[in-house]
PDB file of C-alpha atoms in Angstrom:
ATOM      1  CA  MET A 228     -89.841 -54.715-120.834  1.00 67.00           C
ATOM      2  CA  PRO A 229     -91.854 -52.646-118.346  1.00 72.00           C
ATOM      3  CA  VAL A 230     -93.712 -54.288-115.498  1.00 71.00           C
ATOM      4  CA  LEU A 231     -97.188 -55.197-116.738  1.00 78.00           C
ATOM      5  CA  GLU A 232     -99.532 -53.229-114.500  1.00 83.00           C
ATOM      6  CA  SER A 233    -102.440 -52.566-116.869  1.00 83.00           C
ATOM      7  CA  SER A 234    -105.167 -55.082-117.581  1.00 93.00           C
ATOM      8  CA  ALA A 235    -105.209 -56.989-120.851  1.00 94.00           C
ATOM      9  CA  ALA A 236    -108.212 -54.943-121.977  1.00 96.00           C
ATOM     10  CA  VAL A 237    -106.359 -51.675-121.403  1.00 96.00           C
ATOM     11  CA  LEU A 238    -103.293 -52.894-123.250  1.00 96.00           C
ATOM     12  CA  ILE A 239    -105.400 -54.087-126.183  1.00 97.00           C
ATOM     13  CA  LEU A 240    -107.217 -50.747-126.279  1.00 97.00           C
ATOM     14  CA  TRP A 241    -103.998 -48.737-126.409  1.00 97.00           C
ATOM     15  CA  ALA A 242    -102.498 -51.133-128.920  1.00 97.00           C
ATOM     16  CA  ALA A 243    -105.514 -50.502-131.157  1.00 98.00           C
ATOM     17  CA  ILE A 244    -105.272 -46.730-130.658  1.00 97.00           C
ATOM     18  CA  GLY A 245    -101.563 -46.851-131.422  1.00 97.00           C
ATOM     19  CA  TYR A 246    -102.138 -48.847-134.584  1.00 98.00           C
ATOM     20  CA  GLY A 247    -104.821 -46.425-135.707  1.00 97.00           C
ATOM     21  CA  LEU A 248    -102.521 -43.428-135.217  1.00 96.00           C
ATOM     22  CA  GLY A 249     -99.588 -45.118-136.865  1.00 96.00           C
ATOM     23  CA  SER A 250    -101.539 -46.275-139.896  1.00 96.00           C
ATOM     24  CA  VAL A 251    -102.391 -42.741-141.054  1.00 96.00           C
ATOM     25  CA  PRO A 252    -100.350 -42.430-144.315  1.00 95.00           C
ATOM     26  CA  PHE A 253     -99.188 -38.853-143.855  1.00 95.00           C
ATOM     27  CA  GLY A 254     -96.817 -39.061-146.827  1.00 94.00           C
ATOM     28  CA  MET A 255     -99.749 -39.678-149.158  1.00 93.00           C
ATOM     29  CA  VAL A 256    -101.888 -37.046-147.446  1.00 93.00           C
ATOM     30  CA  VAL A 257     -99.154 -34.399-147.637  1.00 95.00           C
ATOM     31  CA  THR A 258     -98.347 -35.026-151.303  1.00 94.00           C
ATOM     32  CA  ARG A 259    -102.039 -34.762-152.165  1.00 92.00           C
ATOM     33  CA  LEU A 260    -102.395 -31.510-150.208  1.00 93.00           C
ATOM     34  CA  PHE A 261     -99.313 -30.074-151.908  1.00 92.00           C
ATOM     35  CA  GLY A 262    -100.691 -31.063-155.315  1.00 92.00           C
ATOM     36  CA  LEU A 263     -97.751 -33.389-155.978  1.00 90.00           C
ATOM     37  CA  GLY A 264     -99.761 -36.334-157.236  1.00 87.00           C
ATOM     38  CA  ASN A 265    -100.131 -39.914-156.077  1.00 88.00           C
ATOM     39  CA  LEU A 266     -97.106 -40.912-153.991  1.00 88.00           C
ATOM     40  CA  ARG A 267     -97.611 -44.543-154.974  1.00 88.00           C
ATOM     41  CA  GLU A 268     -96.746 -43.563-158.539  1.00 86.00           C
ATOM     42  CA  ILE A 269     -93.598 -41.613-157.611  1.00 86.00           C
ATOM     43  CA  GLY A 270     -90.124 -43.045-157.121  1.00 81.00           C
ATOM     44  CA  SER A 271     -90.223 -46.264-155.129  1.00 80.00           C
ATOM     45  CA  GLY A 272     -93.919 -45.867-154.328  1.00 83.00           C
ATOM     46  CA  ASN A 273     -93.087 -45.861-150.607  1.00 87.00           C
ATOM     47  CA  ILE A 274     -95.134 -43.587-148.327  1.00 88.00           C
ATOM     48  CA  GLY A 275     -92.201 -42.299-146.258  1.00 88.00           C
ATOM     49  CA  THR A 276     -90.130 -39.115-146.154  1.00 88.00           C
ATOM     50  CA  THR A 277     -87.404 -40.257-148.558  1.00 85.00           C
ATOM     51  CA  ASN A 278     -89.896 -40.934-151.323  1.00 88.00           C
ATOM     52  CA  VAL A 279     -91.790 -37.702-150.655  1.00 91.00           C
ATOM     53  CA  LEU A 280     -88.467 -35.911-151.177  1.00 87.00           C
ATOM     54  CA  ARG A 281     -88.368 -37.416-154.670  1.00 86.00           C
ATOM     55  CA  THR A 282     -91.320 -35.177-155.573  1.00 88.00           C
ATOM     56  CA  GLY A 283     -88.868 -32.267-155.399  1.00 85.00           C
ATOM     57  CA  SER A 284     -90.621 -30.611-152.463  1.00 90.00           C
ATOM     58  CA  LYS A 285     -88.389 -30.333-149.396  1.00 91.00           C
ATOM     59  CA  ALA A 286     -91.254 -28.726-147.482  1.00 95.00           C
ATOM     60  CA  ALA A 287     -93.520 -31.712-148.119  1.00 94.00           C
ATOM     61  CA  ALA A 288     -90.750 -34.103-147.111  1.00 93.00           C
ATOM     62  CA  ALA A 289     -90.036 -32.166-143.901  1.00 95.00           C
ATOM     63  CA  LEU A 290     -93.733 -32.102-142.987  1.00 96.00           C
ATOM     64  CA  THR A 291     -94.006 -35.841-143.641  1.00 96.00           C
ATOM     65  CA  LEU A 292     -90.980 -36.468-141.410  1.00 95.00           C
ATOM     66  CA  ILE A 293     -92.519 -34.439-138.577  1.00 96.00           C
ATOM     67  CA  LEU A 294     -95.956 -36.036-138.887  1.00 97.00           C
ATOM     68  CA  ASP A 295     -94.654 -39.604-139.179  1.00 97.00           C
ATOM     69  CA  GLY A 296     -92.426 -39.063-136.158  1.00 97.00           C
ATOM     70  CA  GLY A 297     -95.188 -37.226-134.338  1.00 97.00           C
ATOM     71  CA  LYS A 298     -97.709 -40.028-134.620  1.00 97.00           C
ATOM     72  CA  GLY A 299     -95.300 -42.427-132.930  1.00 96.00           C
ATOM     73  CA  ALA A 300     -94.587 -39.905-130.184  1.00 97.00           C
ATOM     74  CA  ALA A 301     -98.280 -39.122-129.737  1.00 98.00           C
ATOM     75  CA  ALA A 302     -99.165 -42.776-129.262  1.00 97.00           C
ATOM     76  CA  VAL A 303     -96.526 -43.171-126.545  1.00 97.00           C
ATOM     77  CA  LEU A 304     -97.294 -39.924-124.712  1.00 98.00           C
ATOM     78  CA  LEU A 305    -101.067 -40.379-124.729  1.00 97.00           C
ATOM     79  CA  ALA A 306    -100.896 -43.952-123.475  1.00 97.00           C
ATOM     80  CA  ARG A 307     -98.344 -43.071-120.796  1.00 96.00           C
ATOM     81  CA  SER A 308    -100.394 -40.154-119.467  1.00 96.00           C
ATOM     82  CA  LEU A 309    -103.681 -42.043-119.420  1.00 96.00           C
ATOM     83  CA  ALA A 310    -102.638 -45.612-118.633  1.00 94.00           C
ATOM     84  CA  GLY A 311     -98.974 -46.239-117.810  1.00 94.00           C
ATOM     85  CA  GLU A 312     -95.585 -47.278-119.126  1.00 93.00           C
ATOM     86  CA  ASP A 313     -96.686 -50.718-120.268  1.00 94.00           C
ATOM     87  CA  ALA A 314     -99.513 -49.196-122.301  1.00 96.00           C
ATOM     88  CA  ALA A 315     -97.090 -46.621-123.710  1.00 96.00           C
ATOM     89  CA  GLN A 316     -94.825 -49.334-125.053  1.00 96.00           C
ATOM     90  CA  ALA A 317     -97.768 -51.290-126.477  1.00 96.00           C
ATOM     91  CA  ALA A 318     -99.115 -48.172-128.182  1.00 97.00           C
ATOM     92  CA  GLY A 319     -95.669 -47.242-129.503  1.00 97.00           C
ATOM     93  CA  LEU A 320     -95.026 -50.690-130.942  1.00 97.00           C
ATOM     94  CA  MET A 321     -98.401 -50.799-132.654  1.00 98.00           C
ATOM     95  CA  ALA A 322     -98.063 -47.245-133.989  1.00 98.00           C
ATOM     96  CA  PHE A 323     -94.806 -48.343-135.597  1.00 97.00           C
ATOM     97  CA  LEU A 324     -96.416 -51.485-137.045  1.00 98.00           C
ATOM     98  CA  GLY A 325     -99.374 -49.403-138.191  1.00 97.00           C
ATOM     99  CA  HIS A 326     -97.031 -47.207-140.213  1.00 96.00           C
ATOM    100  CA  CYS A 327     -95.218 -50.173-141.725  1.00 96.00           C
ATOM    101  CA  PHE A 328     -98.319 -52.292-142.303  1.00 96.00           C
ATOM    102  CA  PRO A 329    -101.399 -50.012-142.577  1.00 94.00           C
ATOM    103  CA  VAL A 330    -104.636 -51.853-143.161  1.00 93.00           C
ATOM    104  CA  TRP A 331    -105.897 -49.009-145.378  1.00 89.00           C
ATOM    105  CA  LEU A 332    -103.089 -49.624-147.895  1.00 91.00           C
ATOM    106  CA  GLY A 333    -103.210 -53.398-148.027  1.00 91.00           C
ATOM    107  CA  PHE A 334    -100.536 -53.593-145.285  1.00 92.00           C
ATOM    108  CA  LYS A 335     -97.990 -51.996-147.635  1.00 91.00           C
ATOM    109  CA  GLY A 336     -96.684 -48.990-145.745  1.00 91.00           C
ATOM    110  CA  GLY A 337     -93.443 -47.205-144.986  1.00 93.00           C
ATOM    111  CA  LYS A 338     -90.128 -48.413-143.634  1.00 94.00           C
ATOM    112  CA  GLY A 339     -90.701 -46.960-140.180  1.00 94.00           C
ATOM    113  CA  VAL A 340     -87.599 -44.828-139.600  1.00 94.00           C
ATOM    114  CA  ALA A 341     -89.304 -41.525-138.762  1.00 96.00           C
ATOM    115  CA  THR A 342     -91.919 -43.266-136.607  1.00 97.00           C
ATOM    116  CA  PHE A 343     -89.148 -45.222-134.854  1.00 97.00           C
ATOM    117  CA  LEU A 344     -87.273 -42.028-134.015  1.00 97.00           C
ATOM    118  CA  GLY A 345     -90.418 -40.215-132.889  1.00 97.00           C
ATOM    119  CA  LEU A 346     -91.581 -42.917-130.527  1.00 95.00           C
ATOM    120  CA  MET A 347     -88.075 -43.418-129.120  1.00 97.00           C
ATOM    121  CA  LEU A 348     -87.866 -39.681-128.381  1.00 97.00           C
ATOM    122  CA  ALA A 349     -91.169 -39.908-126.503  1.00 97.00           C
ATOM    123  CA  LEU A 350     -90.363 -43.207-124.802  1.00 96.00           C
ATOM    124  CA  ALA A 351     -86.913 -42.182-123.516  1.00 96.00           C
ATOM    125  CA  TRP A 352     -85.752 -38.848-124.922  1.00 96.00           C
ATOM    126  CA  PRO A 353     -82.001 -39.358-124.289  1.00 97.00           C
ATOM    127  CA  VAL A 354     -82.183 -42.621-126.235  1.00 97.00           C
ATOM    128  CA  GLY A 355     -84.183 -40.932-128.978  1.00 97.00           C
ATOM    129  CA  ILE A 356     -81.660 -38.117-129.294  1.00 97.00           C
ATOM    130  CA  ALA A 357     -78.812 -40.636-129.402  1.00 98.00           C
ATOM    131  CA  CYS A 358     -80.592 -42.541-132.188  1.00 98.00           C
ATOM    132  CA  CYS A 359     -81.160 -39.331-134.161  1.00 97.00           C
ATOM    133  CA  LEU A 360     -77.495 -38.351-133.824  1.00 97.00           C
ATOM    134  CA  THR A 361     -76.462 -41.857-134.830  1.00 97.00           C
ATOM    135  CA  TRP A 362     -78.607 -41.584-137.954  1.00 96.00           C
ATOM    136  CA  LEU A 363     -77.047 -38.222-138.831  1.00 95.00           C
ATOM    137  CA  ALA A 364     -73.507 -39.484-138.269  1.00 97.00           C
ATOM    138  CA  ALA A 365     -73.980 -42.700-140.246  1.00 96.00           C
ATOM    139  CA  ALA A 366     -75.803 -40.969-143.095  1.00 93.00           C
ATOM    140  CA  ALA A 367     -73.200 -38.204-143.276  1.00 94.00           C
ATOM    141  CA  ALA A 368     -70.302 -40.656-143.232  1.00 95.00           C
ATOM    142  CA  SER A 369     -71.763 -42.998-145.858  1.00 93.00           C
ATOM    143  CA  ARG A 370     -73.852 -40.475-147.817  1.00 92.00           C
ATOM    144  CA  ILE A 371     -76.523 -43.192-147.885  1.00 92.00           C
ATOM    145  CA  SER A 372     -79.870 -42.591-146.182  1.00 88.00           C
ATOM    146  CA  SER A 373     -80.686 -46.267-145.672  1.00 92.00           C
ATOM    147  CA  MET A 374     -77.316 -46.843-143.996  1.00 95.00           C
ATOM    148  CA  GLY A 375     -78.129 -44.121-141.496  1.00 95.00           C
ATOM    149  CA  ALA A 376     -81.507 -45.703-140.842  1.00 95.00           C
ATOM    150  CA  LEU A 377     -80.115 -49.202-140.323  1.00 97.00           C
ATOM    151  CA  VAL A 378     -77.279 -48.112-138.043  1.00 97.00           C
ATOM    152  CA  SER A 379     -79.626 -45.905-136.019  1.00 97.00           C
ATOM    153  CA  ALA A 380     -82.186 -48.690-135.566  1.00 97.00           C
ATOM    154  CA  ALA A 381     -79.484 -51.184-134.605  1.00 97.00           C
ATOM    155  CA  SER A 382     -78.108 -48.756-132.018  1.00 97.00           C
ATOM    156  CA  GLY A 383     -81.432 -48.250-130.232  1.00 97.00           C
ATOM    157  CA  ALA A 384     -81.161 -51.155-127.789  1.00 96.00           C
ATOM    158  CA  VAL A 385     -77.489 -50.379-127.146  1.00 97.00           C
ATOM    159  CA  TRP A 386     -78.255 -46.761-126.304  1.00 97.00           C
ATOM    160  CA  ALA A 387     -81.161 -47.845-124.078  1.00 97.00           C
ATOM    161  CA  LEU A 388     -78.853 -50.060-122.032  1.00 97.00           C
ATOM    162  CA  VAL A 389     -75.963 -47.585-121.924  1.00 97.00           C
ATOM    163  CA  LEU A 390     -78.182 -44.663-120.903  1.00 97.00           C
ATOM    164  CA  GLY A 391     -80.037 -46.603-118.224  1.00 94.00           C
ATOM    165  CA  TYR A 392     -83.378 -47.226-119.934  1.00 94.00           C
ATOM    166  CA  GLN A 393     -83.332 -51.000-119.749  1.00 92.00           C
ATOM    167  CA  GLN A 394     -87.135 -51.193-119.982  1.00 89.00           C
ATOM    168  CA  ALA A 395     -86.961 -49.762-123.497  1.00 93.00           C
ATOM    169  CA  ALA A 396     -84.265 -52.158-124.739  1.00 95.00           C
ATOM    170  CA  VAL A 397     -86.529 -55.068-125.685  1.00 94.00           C
ATOM    171  CA  LEU A 398     -88.895 -52.790-127.598  1.00 95.00           C
ATOM    172  CA  ALA A 399     -85.903 -51.245-129.378  1.00 96.00           C
ATOM    173  CA  VAL A 400     -84.787 -54.709-130.506  1.00 97.00           C
ATOM    174  CA  LEU A 401     -88.260 -55.485-131.894  1.00 96.00           C
ATOM    175  CA  LEU A 402     -88.412 -52.173-133.735  1.00 97.00           C
ATOM    176  CA  ALA A 403     -84.925 -52.648-135.175  1.00 97.00           C
ATOM    177  CA  ALA A 404     -85.856 -56.110-136.457  1.00 97.00           C
ATOM    178  CA  VAL A 405     -88.807 -54.697-138.378  1.00 97.00           C
ATOM    179  CA  VAL A 406     -86.712 -51.796-139.737  1.00 97.00           C
ATOM    180  CA  PHE A 407     -84.207 -54.325-141.101  1.00 97.00           C
ATOM    181  CA  ILE A 408     -86.993 -56.421-142.634  1.00 96.00           C
ATOM    182  CA  ARG A 409     -88.517 -53.356-144.277  1.00 95.00           C
ATOM    183  CA  HIS A 410     -85.090 -52.414-145.645  1.00 95.00           C
ATOM    184  CA  SER A 411     -84.344 -55.840-147.124  1.00 95.00           C
ATOM    185  CA  ALA A 412     -84.153 -54.447-150.671  1.00 93.00           C
ATOM    186  CA  ASN A 413     -81.879 -51.640-149.503  1.00 93.00           C
ATOM    187  CA  ILE A 414     -79.626 -54.138-147.746  1.00 96.00           C
ATOM    188  CA  ALA A 415     -79.352 -56.149-150.959  1.00 96.00           C
ATOM    189  CA  ARG A 416     -78.349 -53.004-152.859  1.00 94.00           C
ATOM    190  CA  LEU A 417     -75.860 -52.048-150.150  1.00 95.00           C
ATOM    191  CA  ARG A 418     -74.204 -55.440-150.516  1.00 94.00           C
ATOM    192  CA  ALA A 419     -74.129 -55.044-154.281  1.00 95.00           C
ATOM    193  CA  GLY A 420     -72.799 -51.491-154.047  1.00 92.00           C
ATOM    194  CA  THR A 421     -75.768 -50.098-155.992  1.00 91.00           C
ATOM    195  CA  GLU A 422     -77.640 -48.265-153.233  1.00 90.00           C
ATOM    196  CA  PRO A 423     -78.030 -44.611-154.315  1.00 85.00           C
ATOM    197  CA  ARG A 424     -76.281 -41.940-152.288  1.00 85.00           C
ATOM    198  CA  ILE A 425     -77.969 -38.860-150.820  1.00 75.00           C
ATOM    199  CA  GLY A 426     -78.526 -36.304-153.572  1.00 64.00           C
ATOM    200  CA  GLN A 427     -77.937 -38.831-156.345  1.00 60.00           C
ATOM    201  CA  LYS A 428     -80.643 -38.929-158.997  1.00 53.00           C
TER     202      LYS A 428
END
């Protein structure tokens, strides 16, 4: 954890700003703009990139990935530039929670992978790159998207320690815990051997 230098009021302010940024359901916005219907009625009903891809539009899925990652990065970078590292971590954490539990959608949001990667890239870019590469390697090896997500999230704290970003390690553990909770159904299917592979209909 970073040294707490900001006042409680400042931290609460940036936590609120982070949550507000993170809670914007870009997956739903993008599918509406692309004329693809209500994302809640497609596939799993999740608001993230994987479900947007089920609409058949790779462009919409790519845009959702960028925007969901971007809102996590924006929260971190804005708070860091205007307040400090402690505010950046508070804003990043709450942006992630905002994506997973948005108040506008009855606290039923996405699984947080894109937002996790985006905020880690902004928080400590070498760690973020390592997490992205870990996701690619795990997903390519298993041909299962959720496996890539879980392995990447679990590796975050390890990469933070190995690459010398100890202050980011605790946050990475918290984020990974939520990613695993949000993927509980996927984990059950992985154990049962029924989790769909990438490209499988």
